[in-house]
PDB file of C-alpha atoms in Angstrom:
ATOM      1  CA  MET C   1     -40.124-118.287  49.830  1.00 59.00           C
ATOM      2  CA  SER C   2     -37.372-118.248  47.131  1.00 64.00           C
ATOM      3  CA  LYS C   3     -37.419-120.266  43.885  1.00 64.00           C
ATOM      4  CA  ASN C   4     -34.739-122.654  45.317  1.00 65.00           C
ATOM      5  CA  GLN C   5     -36.726-123.346  48.537  1.00 67.00           C
ATOM      6  CA  GLU C   6     -39.918-123.844  46.482  1.00 69.00           C
ATOM      7  CA  ARG C   7     -38.115-126.279  44.132  1.00 68.00           C
ATOM      8  CA  THR C   8     -36.651-128.156  47.210  1.00 77.00           C
ATOM      9  CA  ALA C   9     -40.116-128.546  48.792  1.00 75.00           C
ATOM     10  CA  LYS C  10     -41.502-129.894  45.528  1.00 79.00           C
ATOM     11  CA  GLU C  11     -38.573-132.479  45.256  1.00 82.00           C
ATOM     12  CA  LYS C  12     -39.174-133.504  48.885  1.00 82.00           C
ATOM     13  CA  GLY C  13     -42.883-133.921  48.127  1.00 82.00           C
ATOM     14  CA  ILE C  14     -42.033-136.094  45.169  1.00 86.00           C
ATOM     15  CA  ILE C  15     -39.527-138.184  47.124  1.00 86.00           C
ATOM     16  CA  TYR C  16     -42.024-138.644  49.902  1.00 83.00           C
ATOM     17  CA  ALA C  17     -44.714-139.763  47.488  1.00 85.00           C
ATOM     18  CA  LEU C  18     -42.313-142.266  45.657  1.00 84.00           C
ATOM     19  CA  LEU C  19     -41.251-143.597  49.105  1.00 86.00           C
ATOM     20  CA  LEU C  20     -44.936-144.162  50.043  1.00 86.00           C
ATOM     21  CA  ILE C  21     -45.686-146.002  46.820  1.00 88.00           C
ATOM     22  CA  THR C  22     -42.532-148.222  47.259  1.00 89.00           C
ATOM     23  CA  ILE C  23     -43.653-149.077  50.918  1.00 89.00           C
ATOM     24  CA  ILE C  24     -47.161-149.976  49.624  1.00 88.00           C
ATOM     25  CA  ALA C  25     -45.721-152.139  46.775  1.00 87.00           C
ATOM     26  CA  VAL C  26     -43.487-154.009  49.247  1.00 86.00           C
ATOM     27  CA  CYS C  27     -46.382-154.562  51.614  1.00 84.00           C
ATOM     28  CA  VAL C  28     -48.554-156.058  48.836  1.00 82.00           C
ATOM     29  CA  THR C  29     -45.683-158.292  47.637  1.00 80.00           C
ATOM     30  CA  VAL C  30     -45.114-159.639  51.110  1.00 79.00           C
ATOM     31  CA  TRP C  31     -48.840-160.255  51.580  1.00 73.00           C
ATOM     32  CA  ALA C  32     -49.129-162.004  48.174  1.00 72.00           C
ATOM     33  CA  ILE C  33     -46.113-164.276  48.903  1.00 71.00           C
ATOM     34  CA  PHE C  34     -46.696-165.160  52.554  1.00 68.00           C
ATOM     35  CA  PHE C  35     -50.273-164.517  53.669  1.00 66.00           C
ATOM     36  CA  ARG C  36     -52.527-165.120  50.738  1.00 61.00           C
ATOM     37  CA  GLU C  37     -54.483-168.367  51.057  1.00 55.00           C
ATOM     38  CA  LYS C  38     -53.814-170.848  48.262  1.00 55.00           C
ATOM     39  CA  GLU C  39     -56.769-172.883  47.108  1.00 55.00           C
ATOM     40  CA  THR C  40     -55.436-176.528  47.275  1.00 58.00           C
ATOM     41  CA  VAL C  41     -57.316-179.730  46.842  1.00 62.00           C
ATOM     42  CA  LEU C  42     -56.255-182.422  49.285  1.00 64.00           C
ATOM     43  CA  ALA C  43     -56.128-186.074  48.482  1.00 68.00           C
ATOM     44  CA  PRO C  44     -58.804-187.962  50.408  1.00 72.00           C
ATOM     45  CA  ASP C  45     -57.546-190.465  53.023  1.00 73.00           C
ATOM     46  CA  TYR C  46     -60.329-192.837  51.917  1.00 70.00           C
ATOM     47  CA  ALA C  47     -61.670-193.290  48.405  1.00 72.00           C
ATOM     48  CA  PRO C  48     -64.907-191.354  47.622  1.00 75.00           C
ATOM     49  CA  GLN C  49     -67.988-193.437  48.017  1.00 73.00           C
ATOM     50  CA  GLU C  50     -69.173-192.241  44.601  1.00 80.00           C
ATOM     51  CA  GLU C  51     -67.800-193.959  41.526  1.00 87.00           C
ATOM     52  CA  GLU C  52     -66.618-191.528  38.899  1.00 88.00           C
ATOM     53  CA  GLU C  53     -69.770-190.447  36.874  1.00 90.00           C
ATOM     54  CA  ASN C  54     -67.839-190.201  33.725  1.00 89.00           C
ATOM     55  CA  SER C  55     -66.280-193.632  33.977  1.00 90.00           C
ATOM     56  CA  GLU C  56     -67.265-196.437  31.653  1.00 93.00           C
ATOM     57  CA  ALA C  57     -66.371-200.091  31.179  1.00 88.00           C
ATOM     58  CA  ILE C  58     -63.191-200.699  29.159  1.00 90.00           C
ATOM     59  CA  PRO C  59     -64.298-202.589  25.925  1.00 90.00           C
ATOM     60  CA  ASP C  60     -63.024-206.108  25.805  1.00 83.00           C
ATOM     61  CA  ASP C  61     -61.294-206.094  29.008  1.00 79.00           C
ATOM     62  CA  ASP C  62     -61.328-209.718  30.166  1.00 75.00           C
ATOM     63  CA  THR C  63     -57.919-209.820  31.870  1.00 74.00           C
ATOM     64  CA  GLU C  64     -57.505-211.799  35.094  1.00 72.00           C
ATOM     65  CA  LYS C  65     -56.530-209.907  38.304  1.00 72.00           C
ATOM     66  CA  MET C  66     -52.855-209.609  39.134  1.00 69.00           C
ATOM     67  CA  GLU C  67     -51.644-211.352  42.274  1.00 70.00           C
ATOM     68  CA  GLN C  68     -51.975-209.064  45.349  1.00 66.00           C
ATOM     69  CA  PRO C  69     -49.288-209.359  47.881  1.00 64.00           C
ATOM     70  CA  GLU C  70     -50.550-209.267  51.570  1.00 68.00           C
ATOM     71  CA  GLY C  71     -50.673-205.594  52.604  1.00 62.00           C
ATOM     72  CA  GLY C  72     -49.899-204.395  49.107  1.00 65.00           C
ATOM     73  CA  GLY C  73     -51.521-203.980  45.753  1.00 72.00           C
ATOM     74  CA  SER C  74     -50.975-204.261  41.956  1.00 73.00           C
ATOM     75  CA  VAL C  75     -52.081-201.958  39.258  1.00 81.00           C
ATOM     76  CA  SER C  76     -51.911-201.684  35.518  1.00 84.00           C
ATOM     77  CA  LEU C  77     -52.551-198.319  33.929  1.00 92.00           C
ATOM     78  CA  SER C  78     -53.294-197.167  30.370  1.00 92.00           C
ATOM     79  CA  TYR C  79     -53.345-193.497  29.461  1.00 96.00           C
ATOM     80  CA  SER C  80     -52.570-190.892  26.982  1.00 95.00           C
ATOM     81  CA  LYS C  81     -50.005-188.148  27.681  1.00 96.00           C
ATOM     82  CA  GLU C  82     -52.149-185.510  25.887  1.00 97.00           C
ATOM     83  CA  VAL C  83     -54.956-183.650  27.708  1.00 97.00           C
ATOM     84  CA  THR C  84     -57.229-180.990  26.192  1.00 96.00           C
ATOM     85  CA  VAL C  85     -59.022-178.568  28.517  1.00 96.00           C
ATOM     86  CA  ASP C  86     -62.046-176.716  27.146  1.00 95.00           C
ATOM     87  CA  LEU C  87     -62.629-173.579  29.331  1.00 94.00           C
ATOM     88  CA  GLY C  88     -66.091-173.059  27.746  1.00 92.00           C
ATOM     89  CA  ASP C  89     -67.597-176.281  28.801  1.00 93.00           C
ATOM     90  CA  ARG C  90     -65.101-176.660  31.785  1.00 95.00           C
ATOM     91  CA  THR C  91     -63.994-180.141  30.888  1.00 95.00           C
ATOM     92  CA  ALA C  92     -60.793-181.948  30.337  1.00 96.00           C
ATOM     93  CA  LYS C  93     -60.679-184.438  27.560  1.00 97.00           C
ATOM     94  CA  LEU C  94     -58.207-187.302  28.110  1.00 97.00           C
ATOM     95  CA  TYR C  95     -57.812-191.038  28.194  1.00 96.00           C
ATOM     96  CA  PHE C  96     -57.118-192.823  31.610  1.00 96.00           C
ATOM     97  CA  ALA C  97     -57.856-196.479  32.161  1.00 95.00           C
ATOM     98  CA  ASN C  98     -57.602-198.709  35.188  1.00 93.00           C
ATOM     99  CA  PRO C  99     -57.698-202.249  33.500  1.00 92.00           C
ATOM    100  CA  GLY C 100     -59.512-205.169  34.981  1.00 89.00           C
ATOM    101  CA  LYS C 101     -56.339-206.880  36.062  1.00 90.00           C
ATOM    102  CA  SER C 102     -55.592-204.154  38.628  1.00 90.00           C
ATOM    103  CA  ASN C 103     -56.576-204.839  42.177  1.00 89.00           C
ATOM    104  CA  GLN C 104     -56.628-201.207  43.406  1.00 90.00           C
ATOM    105  CA  ASP C 105     -59.286-198.434  42.928  1.00 92.00           C
ATOM    106  CA  ILE C 106     -57.752-195.092  41.743  1.00 94.00           C
ATOM    107  CA  VAL C 107     -58.579-191.371  42.024  1.00 94.00           C
ATOM    108  CA  LEU C 108     -56.978-189.317  39.242  1.00 95.00           C
ATOM    109  CA  GLN C 109     -55.835-185.694  39.574  1.00 95.00           C
ATOM    110  CA  LEU C 110     -54.792-183.373  36.830  1.00 96.00           C
ATOM    111  CA  VAL C 111     -52.220-181.012  38.129  1.00 95.00           C
ATOM    112  CA  ILE C 112     -50.713-177.804  36.630  1.00 94.00           C
ATOM    113  CA  ARG C 113     -47.965-176.032  38.555  1.00 91.00           C
ATOM    114  CA  GLU C 114     -48.846-177.813  41.750  1.00 90.00           C
ATOM    115  CA  GLU C 115     -52.494-176.745  41.420  1.00 92.00           C
ATOM    116  CA  VAL C 116     -54.989-179.523  41.193  1.00 94.00           C
ATOM    117  CA  ILE C 117     -57.494-178.489  38.425  1.00 94.00           C
ATOM    118  CA  VAL C 118     -59.278-181.854  38.034  1.00 95.00           C
ATOM    119  CA  GLN C 119     -60.105-184.585  40.516  1.00 94.00           C
ATOM    120  CA  SER C 120     -62.095-187.728  39.619  1.00 94.00           C
ATOM    121  CA  GLY C 121     -64.314-189.851  41.790  1.00 92.00           C
ATOM    122  CA  THR C 122     -63.301-193.573  42.283  1.00 93.00           C
ATOM    123  CA  ILE C 123     -62.242-195.301  39.202  1.00 94.00           C
ATOM    124  CA  LYS C 124     -62.570-199.059  39.696  1.00 93.00           C
ATOM    125  CA  PRO C 125     -60.592-201.835  37.815  1.00 92.00           C
ATOM    126  CA  GLY C 126     -62.095-202.431  34.448  1.00 92.00           C
ATOM    127  CA  LYS C 127     -63.124-198.740  34.035  1.00 94.00           C
ATOM    128  CA  GLN C 128     -61.802-195.840  31.929  1.00 95.00           C
ATOM    129  CA  VAL C 129     -62.433-192.152  31.666  1.00 97.00           C
ATOM    130  CA  MET C 130     -62.249-189.858  28.684  1.00 96.00           C
ATOM    131  CA  ASN C 131     -63.773-186.595  30.125  1.00 96.00           C
ATOM    132  CA  LEU C 132     -63.587-185.114  33.615  1.00 96.00           C
ATOM    133  CA  ASN C 133     -65.016-181.858  34.871  1.00 95.00           C
ATOM    134  CA  LEU C 134     -62.801-179.093  36.052  1.00 95.00           C
ATOM    135  CA  LEU C 135     -63.016-178.269  39.761  1.00 93.00           C
ATOM    136  CA  ASP C 136     -65.024-175.157  40.594  1.00 90.00           C
ATOM    137  CA  HIS C 137     -63.470-171.912  39.444  1.00 88.00           C
ATOM    138  CA  LYS C 138     -60.253-173.540  38.059  1.00 91.00           C
ATOM    139  CA  GLU C 139     -61.160-172.216  34.532  1.00 89.00           C
ATOM    140  CA  LYS C 140     -60.496-168.757  35.874  1.00 89.00           C
ATOM    141  CA  MET C 141     -56.815-169.434  36.547  1.00 89.00           C
ATOM    142  CA  LEU C 142     -56.097-170.698  33.043  1.00 91.00           C
ATOM    143  CA  GLU C 143     -55.443-168.965  29.761  1.00 92.00           C
ATOM    144  CA  PRO C 144     -55.534-170.591  26.312  1.00 94.00           C
ATOM    145  CA  GLY C 145     -52.143-172.191  25.522  1.00 94.00           C
ATOM    146  CA  VAL C 146     -50.063-175.241  26.182  1.00 96.00           C
ATOM    147  CA  TYR C 147     -48.977-176.196  29.757  1.00 95.00           C
ATOM    148  CA  GLU C 148     -46.787-178.947  31.106  1.00 96.00           C
ATOM    149  CA  GLY C 149     -48.594-180.761  33.869  1.00 96.00           C
ATOM    150  CA  LYS C 150     -48.915-184.185  35.380  1.00 96.00           C
ATOM    151  CA  PHE C 151     -51.502-186.886  36.377  1.00 96.00           C
ATOM    152  CA  ALA C 152     -51.275-187.674  39.967  1.00 95.00           C
ATOM    153  CA  VAL C 153     -52.680-191.192  40.530  1.00 95.00           C
ATOM    154  CA  LEU C 154     -53.839-191.993  44.029  1.00 93.00           C
ATOM    155  CA  TYR C 155     -54.488-195.705  44.891  1.00 92.00           C
ATOM    156  CA  TYR C 156     -57.007-197.084  47.323  1.00 90.00           C
ATOM    157  CA  HIS C 157     -57.762-200.497  48.616  1.00 87.00           C
ATOM    158  CA  PRO C 158     -61.061-201.686  47.160  1.00 86.00           C
ATOM    159  CA  GLU C 159     -62.448-203.114  50.405  1.00 86.00           C
ATOM    160  CA  THR C 160     -61.170-200.801  53.137  1.00 86.00           C
ATOM    161  CA  ARG C 161     -61.083-197.828  50.829  1.00 85.00           C
ATOM    162  CA  GLU C 162     -57.822-196.747  52.577  1.00 87.00           C
ATOM    163  CA  LYS C 163     -55.267-194.715  50.596  1.00 88.00           C
ATOM    164  CA  ALA C 164     -52.099-196.487  49.628  1.00 86.00           C
ATOM    165  CA  VAL C 165     -48.764-195.204  50.717  1.00 85.00           C
ATOM    166  CA  VAL C 166     -47.465-194.939  47.090  1.00 86.00           C
ATOM    167  CA  ASN C 167     -48.867-192.552  44.429  1.00 89.00           C
ATOM    168  CA  THR C 168     -47.791-192.162  40.839  1.00 93.00           C
ATOM    169  CA  GLU C 169     -47.078-188.961  38.830  1.00 95.00           C
ATOM    170  CA  ILE C 170     -47.201-189.017  35.080  1.00 96.00           C
ATOM    171  CA  PRO C 171     -46.023-185.936  32.941  1.00 97.00           C
ATOM    172  CA  VAL C 172     -48.506-184.733  30.542  1.00 97.00           C
ATOM    173  CA  THR C 173     -48.981-181.932  28.013  1.00 96.00           C
ATOM    174  CA  ILE C 174     -52.169-179.917  28.603  1.00 96.00           C
ATOM    175  CA  THR C 175     -53.606-177.909  25.712  1.00 96.00           C
ATOM    176  CA  VAL C 176     -56.153-175.236  27.014  1.00 95.00           C
ATOM    177  CA  SER C 177     -58.685-173.717  24.626  1.00 93.00           C
ATOM    178  CA  GLU C 178     -61.661-171.491  25.050  1.00 87.00           C
TER     179      GLU C 178
END
């Protein structure tokens, strides 16, 4: 075999190896985009039976209930747009209140890039939360830093526990630390 034929054989081998690597990379990309299961948390159709364990009475909340139109509901919300997530103890520190004048129960979700990382139990009128636990394994998807996220507020009828048609999304800034 001459030197030219030997060089051509090596070049062909390199081309075949690069082609194989390219095909593998394309296959992995297609799998990651279209076939990998995303972990999503679905909003319950009925409010959880358990009241949020971290909820507490709102101090000095003696307001009267708002009028409730038939088949509808009324809410009043108080919240802070700043949230701190501690990866070490897997908690989100926030302020969110469902004042006593509301006539709907709520479930609060904290969402980053369409991924629910926190979901509360039922927060009844007259209750507030300041700490919520991260959902299982969500701390693994976060790095320390600042994220733009949102509160997703889900409303439930207090007697039938049925989910309301309307939800609220509130933009928040989330600071993640270790």
